[in-house]
């Protein structure tokens, strides 16, 4: 069964850090473009960061310098390290993988999505 499962979300104070993890099963992440997306209440899902099989890593302007995407092929897991978190980072975060998605746009990631993990940044 092809599956992505996120973990690591929670409540953190402004300026704090969280690391999200996304474990894949049923397929090998190293053959896929991977990405993290988020959705705020009443807003469309947006690309946060994407790491293609080859090419440049993408970061949304709002997270550049604060977030880092990575993958561990041996563990078949992707990560999103989030530092200096701000209240506006509060959202449900999703991981996704696609063999052909050529941009960090949720509309081009079709192969597999996680169910999401809530990140709340609040004092």
C-alpha atoms as an extended CHARMM CRD file, in Angstrom:
* protein
*
       123  EXT
         1         1  UNK       CA              0.0000000000        0.0000000000        0.0000000000  PROA      1               0.0000000000
         2         2  UNK       CA              1.3870000000        3.3730000000       -1.0340000000  PROA      2               0.0000000000
         3         3  UNK       CA              1.3000000000        5.6460000000        1.9670000000  PROA      3               0.0000000000
         4         4  UNK       CA              2.8230000000        8.8010000000        3.4610000000  PROA      4               0.0000000000
         5         5  UNK       CA              2.4620000000        9.4750000000        7.1810000000  PROA      5               0.0000000000
         6         6  UNK       CA              3.4240000000       12.7960000000        8.7500000000  PROA      6               0.0000000000
         7         7  UNK       CA              4.5350000000       13.3250000000       12.3350000000  PROA      7               0.0000000000
         8         8  UNK       CA              6.1040000000       16.0640000000       14.4220000000  PROA      8               0.0000000000
         9         9  UNK       CA              3.4290000000       18.7340000000       14.4320000000  PROA      9               0.0000000000
        10        10  UNK       CA              2.2430000000       20.4550000000       17.5750000000  PROA      10              0.0000000000
        11        11  UNK       CA              2.0770000000       23.6830000000       19.5290000000  PROA      11              0.0000000000
        12        12  UNK       CA              5.1880000000       25.8690000000       19.7000000000  PROA      12              0.0000000000
        13        13  UNK       CA              5.8790000000       29.4200000000       20.8260000000  PROA      13              0.0000000000
        14        14  UNK       CA              6.9140000000       32.1080000000       18.3450000000  PROA      14              0.0000000000
        15        15  UNK       CA             10.6270000000       31.8250000000       17.6410000000  PROA      15              0.0000000000
        16        16  UNK       CA             10.6270000000       28.1170000000       18.3720000000  PROA      16              0.0000000000
        17        17  UNK       CA             11.4180000000       25.1300000000       16.1630000000  PROA      17              0.0000000000
        18        18  UNK       CA              9.7500000000       21.9580000000       14.9970000000  PROA      18              0.0000000000
        19        19  UNK       CA             10.8410000000       19.1510000000       12.7240000000  PROA      19              0.0000000000
        20        20  UNK       CA              8.2120000000       17.4330000000       10.6540000000  PROA      20              0.0000000000
        21        21  UNK       CA              8.8320000000       13.9430000000        9.3710000000  PROA      21              0.0000000000
        22        22  UNK       CA              7.0420000000       12.0520000000        6.6110000000  PROA      22              0.0000000000
        23        23  UNK       CA              7.5760000000        8.3200000000        6.3630000000  PROA      23              0.0000000000
        24        24  UNK       CA              6.8530000000        6.5980000000        3.0790000000  PROA      24              0.0000000000
        25        25  UNK       CA              5.7710000000        3.0040000000        2.6390000000  PROA      25              0.0000000000
        26        26  UNK       CA              4.9820000000        0.9800000000       -0.4430000000  PROA      26              0.0000000000
        27        27  UNK       CA              7.3630000000        2.9560000000       -2.6540000000  PROA      27              0.0000000000
        28        28  UNK       CA             10.8710000000        4.4400000000       -2.5860000000  PROA      28              0.0000000000
        29        29  UNK       CA             11.0610000000        8.1900000000       -2.0840000000  PROA      29              0.0000000000
        30        30  UNK       CA             14.3800000000        8.4570000000       -3.9140000000  PROA      30              0.0000000000
        31        31  UNK       CA             12.5680000000        8.0180000000       -7.2440000000  PROA      31              0.0000000000
        32        32  UNK       CA             10.1350000000       10.8430000000       -6.5280000000  PROA      32              0.0000000000
        33        33  UNK       CA              9.9750000000       14.5870000000       -6.3440000000  PROA      33              0.0000000000
        34        34  UNK       CA              8.9380000000       15.4030000000       -2.7820000000  PROA      34              0.0000000000
        35        35  UNK       CA              7.3610000000       18.4100000000       -1.1890000000  PROA      35              0.0000000000
        36        36  UNK       CA              5.7930000000       19.9860000000        1.8530000000  PROA      36              0.0000000000
        37        37  UNK       CA              2.6050000000       21.9880000000        1.5230000000  PROA      37              0.0000000000
        38        38  UNK       CA              0.3970000000       23.7980000000        3.9950000000  PROA      38              0.0000000000
        39        39  UNK       CA             -3.1600000000       24.9520000000        4.2130000000  PROA      39              0.0000000000
        40        40  UNK       CA             -4.4400000000       27.7720000000        6.3630000000  PROA      40              0.0000000000
        41        41  UNK       CA             -8.1260000000       27.9800000000        7.3010000000  PROA      41              0.0000000000
        42        42  UNK       CA            -10.2610000000       29.1370000000        4.3710000000  PROA      42              0.0000000000
        43        43  UNK       CA             -7.2250000000       29.3500000000        2.0810000000  PROA      43              0.0000000000
        44        44  UNK       CA             -5.8840000000       27.2110000000       -0.7350000000  PROA      44              0.0000000000
        45        45  UNK       CA             -3.1220000000       24.7170000000       -0.1430000000  PROA      45              0.0000000000
        46        46  UNK       CA              0.2630000000       26.2470000000       -0.9740000000  PROA      46              0.0000000000
        47        47  UNK       CA              3.7600000000       24.9570000000       -1.6300000000  PROA      47              0.0000000000
        48        48  UNK       CA              6.1900000000       25.4840000000        1.2340000000  PROA      48              0.0000000000
        49        49  UNK       CA              9.2520000000       23.6310000000       -0.0080000000  PROA      49              0.0000000000
        50        50  UNK       CA              9.9760000000       21.0340000000       -2.6600000000  PROA      50              0.0000000000
        51        51  UNK       CA             12.9890000000       18.8530000000       -3.3540000000  PROA      51              0.0000000000
        52        52  UNK       CA             13.0750000000       17.3940000000       -6.8530000000  PROA      52              0.0000000000
        53        53  UNK       CA             14.9090000000       14.2260000000       -7.9220000000  PROA      53              0.0000000000
        54        54  UNK       CA             17.2540000000       16.5990000000       -9.7180000000  PROA      54              0.0000000000
        55        55  UNK       CA             17.3950000000       20.3540000000       -9.9270000000  PROA      55              0.0000000000
        56        56  UNK       CA             17.0120000000       23.1680000000       -7.4600000000  PROA      56              0.0000000000
        57        57  UNK       CA             15.2720000000       23.0860000000       -4.1280000000  PROA      57              0.0000000000
        58        58  UNK       CA             12.3090000000       25.4260000000       -3.8610000000  PROA      58              0.0000000000
        59        59  UNK       CA             11.3190000000       27.4580000000       -0.8350000000  PROA      59              0.0000000000
        60        60  UNK       CA              8.4030000000       29.8350000000       -0.6130000000  PROA      60              0.0000000000
        61        61  UNK       CA              9.5860000000       33.3910000000        0.0370000000  PROA      61              0.0000000000
        62        62  UNK       CA              7.8340000000       33.3800000000        3.3940000000  PROA      62              0.0000000000
        63        63  UNK       CA              9.9840000000       30.5100000000        4.7150000000  PROA      63              0.0000000000
        64        64  UNK       CA             13.3620000000       31.1210000000        3.0450000000  PROA      64              0.0000000000
        65        65  UNK       CA             16.1850000000       31.0840000000        5.5650000000  PROA      65              0.0000000000
        66        66  UNK       CA             13.9590000000       29.5000000000        8.2350000000  PROA      66              0.0000000000
        67        67  UNK       CA             12.8350000000       26.1360000000        6.8320000000  PROA      67              0.0000000000
        68        68  UNK       CA             14.9440000000       23.3010000000        5.4220000000  PROA      68              0.0000000000
        69        69  UNK       CA             13.6830000000       20.3100000000        3.4540000000  PROA      69              0.0000000000
        70        70  UNK       CA             15.6390000000       17.0720000000        3.3430000000  PROA      70              0.0000000000
        71        71  UNK       CA             15.2570000000       13.4030000000        2.6200000000  PROA      71              0.0000000000
        72        72  UNK       CA             16.8450000000       10.2800000000        4.0740000000  PROA      72              0.0000000000
        73        73  UNK       CA             16.6000000000        7.5910000000        1.4330000000  PROA      73              0.0000000000
        74        74  UNK       CA             17.8730000000        4.9060000000        3.8020000000  PROA      74              0.0000000000
        75        75  UNK       CA             14.9300000000        5.5970000000        6.1170000000  PROA      75              0.0000000000
        76        76  UNK       CA             12.5640000000        6.3600000000        3.2290000000  PROA      76              0.0000000000
        77        77  UNK       CA             11.5980000000        9.5310000000        5.0570000000  PROA      77              0.0000000000
        78        78  UNK       CA             11.4830000000       13.2310000000        4.2450000000  PROA      78              0.0000000000
        79        79  UNK       CA             11.7950000000       16.0640000000        6.7390000000  PROA      79              0.0000000000
        80        80  UNK       CA             10.9680000000       19.7260000000        7.1350000000  PROA      80              0.0000000000
        81        81  UNK       CA             13.0480000000       21.5230000000        9.7400000000  PROA      81              0.0000000000
        82        82  UNK       CA             11.2190000000       24.6950000000       10.7580000000  PROA      82              0.0000000000
        83        83  UNK       CA             13.0810000000       27.3390000000       12.7430000000  PROA      83              0.0000000000
        84        84  UNK       CA             12.1600000000       30.8120000000       13.9680000000  PROA      84              0.0000000000
        85        85  UNK       CA              8.4970000000       29.9470000000       13.6600000000  PROA      85              0.0000000000
        86        86  UNK       CA              5.9480000000       32.7320000000       13.3650000000  PROA      86              0.0000000000
        87        87  UNK       CA              2.2060000000       32.7770000000       14.1410000000  PROA      87              0.0000000000
        88        88  UNK       CA              1.5360000000       33.0460000000       10.4010000000  PROA      88              0.0000000000
        89        89  UNK       CA              3.1460000000       29.6190000000        9.9580000000  PROA      89              0.0000000000
        90        90  UNK       CA              0.1570000000       28.1030000000       11.7500000000  PROA      90              0.0000000000
        91        91  UNK       CA             -1.4430000000       25.6360000000        9.3350000000  PROA      91              0.0000000000
        92        92  UNK       CA             -1.9890000000       21.9960000000        8.5390000000  PROA      92              0.0000000000
        93        93  UNK       CA              1.1700000000       20.7140000000        6.8800000000  PROA      93              0.0000000000
        94        94  UNK       CA              1.0980000000       17.9590000000        4.2640000000  PROA      94              0.0000000000
        95        95  UNK       CA              3.8380000000       15.9750000000        2.6110000000  PROA      95              0.0000000000
        96        96  UNK       CA              3.4990000000       14.7070000000       -0.9390000000  PROA      96              0.0000000000
        97        97  UNK       CA              5.4190000000       12.8060000000       -3.5640000000  PROA      97              0.0000000000
        98        98  UNK       CA              5.1290000000       12.6650000000       -7.3240000000  PROA      98              0.0000000000
        99        99  UNK       CA              7.2500000000       11.1180000000      -10.0440000000  PROA      99              0.0000000000
       100       100  UNK       CA              6.6440000000       13.9100000000      -12.5480000000  PROA      100             0.0000000000
       101       101  UNK       CA              5.5440000000       17.0370000000      -10.6950000000  PROA      101             0.0000000000
       102       102  UNK       CA              7.7880000000       19.7540000000      -12.0790000000  PROA      102             0.0000000000
       103       103  UNK       CA              6.9760000000       22.6060000000       -9.7220000000  PROA      103             0.0000000000
       104       104  UNK       CA              6.0870000000       23.1680000000       -6.1030000000  PROA      104             0.0000000000
       105       105  UNK       CA              2.4030000000       23.4540000000       -6.9020000000  PROA      105             0.0000000000
       106       106  UNK       CA              0.0290000000       21.1020000000       -5.0870000000  PROA      106             0.0000000000
       107       107  UNK       CA             -1.9740000000       20.7040000000       -8.3030000000  PROA      107             0.0000000000
       108       108  UNK       CA              0.8920000000       18.8020000000       -9.9670000000  PROA      108             0.0000000000
       109       109  UNK       CA              1.5400000000       16.3950000000       -7.0920000000  PROA      109             0.0000000000
       110       110  UNK       CA             -0.7090000000       13.4300000000       -7.7530000000  PROA      110             0.0000000000
       111       111  UNK       CA              0.9450000000       10.1960000000       -6.6630000000  PROA      111             0.0000000000
       112       112  UNK       CA              0.7210000000       10.2950000000       -2.8780000000  PROA      112             0.0000000000
       113       113  UNK       CA             -0.3060000000       12.6580000000       -0.0900000000  PROA      113             0.0000000000
       114       114  UNK       CA             -0.1380000000       12.4010000000        3.6560000000  PROA      114             0.0000000000
       115       115  UNK       CA             -3.1420000000       13.1920000000        5.8240000000  PROA      115             0.0000000000
       116       116  UNK       CA             -1.5780000000       16.2820000000        7.3430000000  PROA      116             0.0000000000
       117       117  UNK       CA             -0.2460000000       17.3870000000       10.7110000000  PROA      117             0.0000000000
       118       118  UNK       CA             -1.2860000000       20.5120000000       12.5900000000  PROA      118             0.0000000000
       119       119  UNK       CA              1.3470000000       23.1260000000       13.4140000000  PROA      119             0.0000000000
       120       120  UNK       CA              0.2540000000       25.8980000000       15.7590000000  PROA      120             0.0000000000
       121       121  UNK       CA              2.5660000000       28.7960000000       16.6000000000  PROA      121             0.0000000000
       122       122  UNK       CA              1.2130000000       30.7530000000       19.5280000000  PROA      122             0.0000000000
       123       123  UNK       CA              2.2670000000       32.1780000000       22.8610000000  PROA      123             0.0000000000
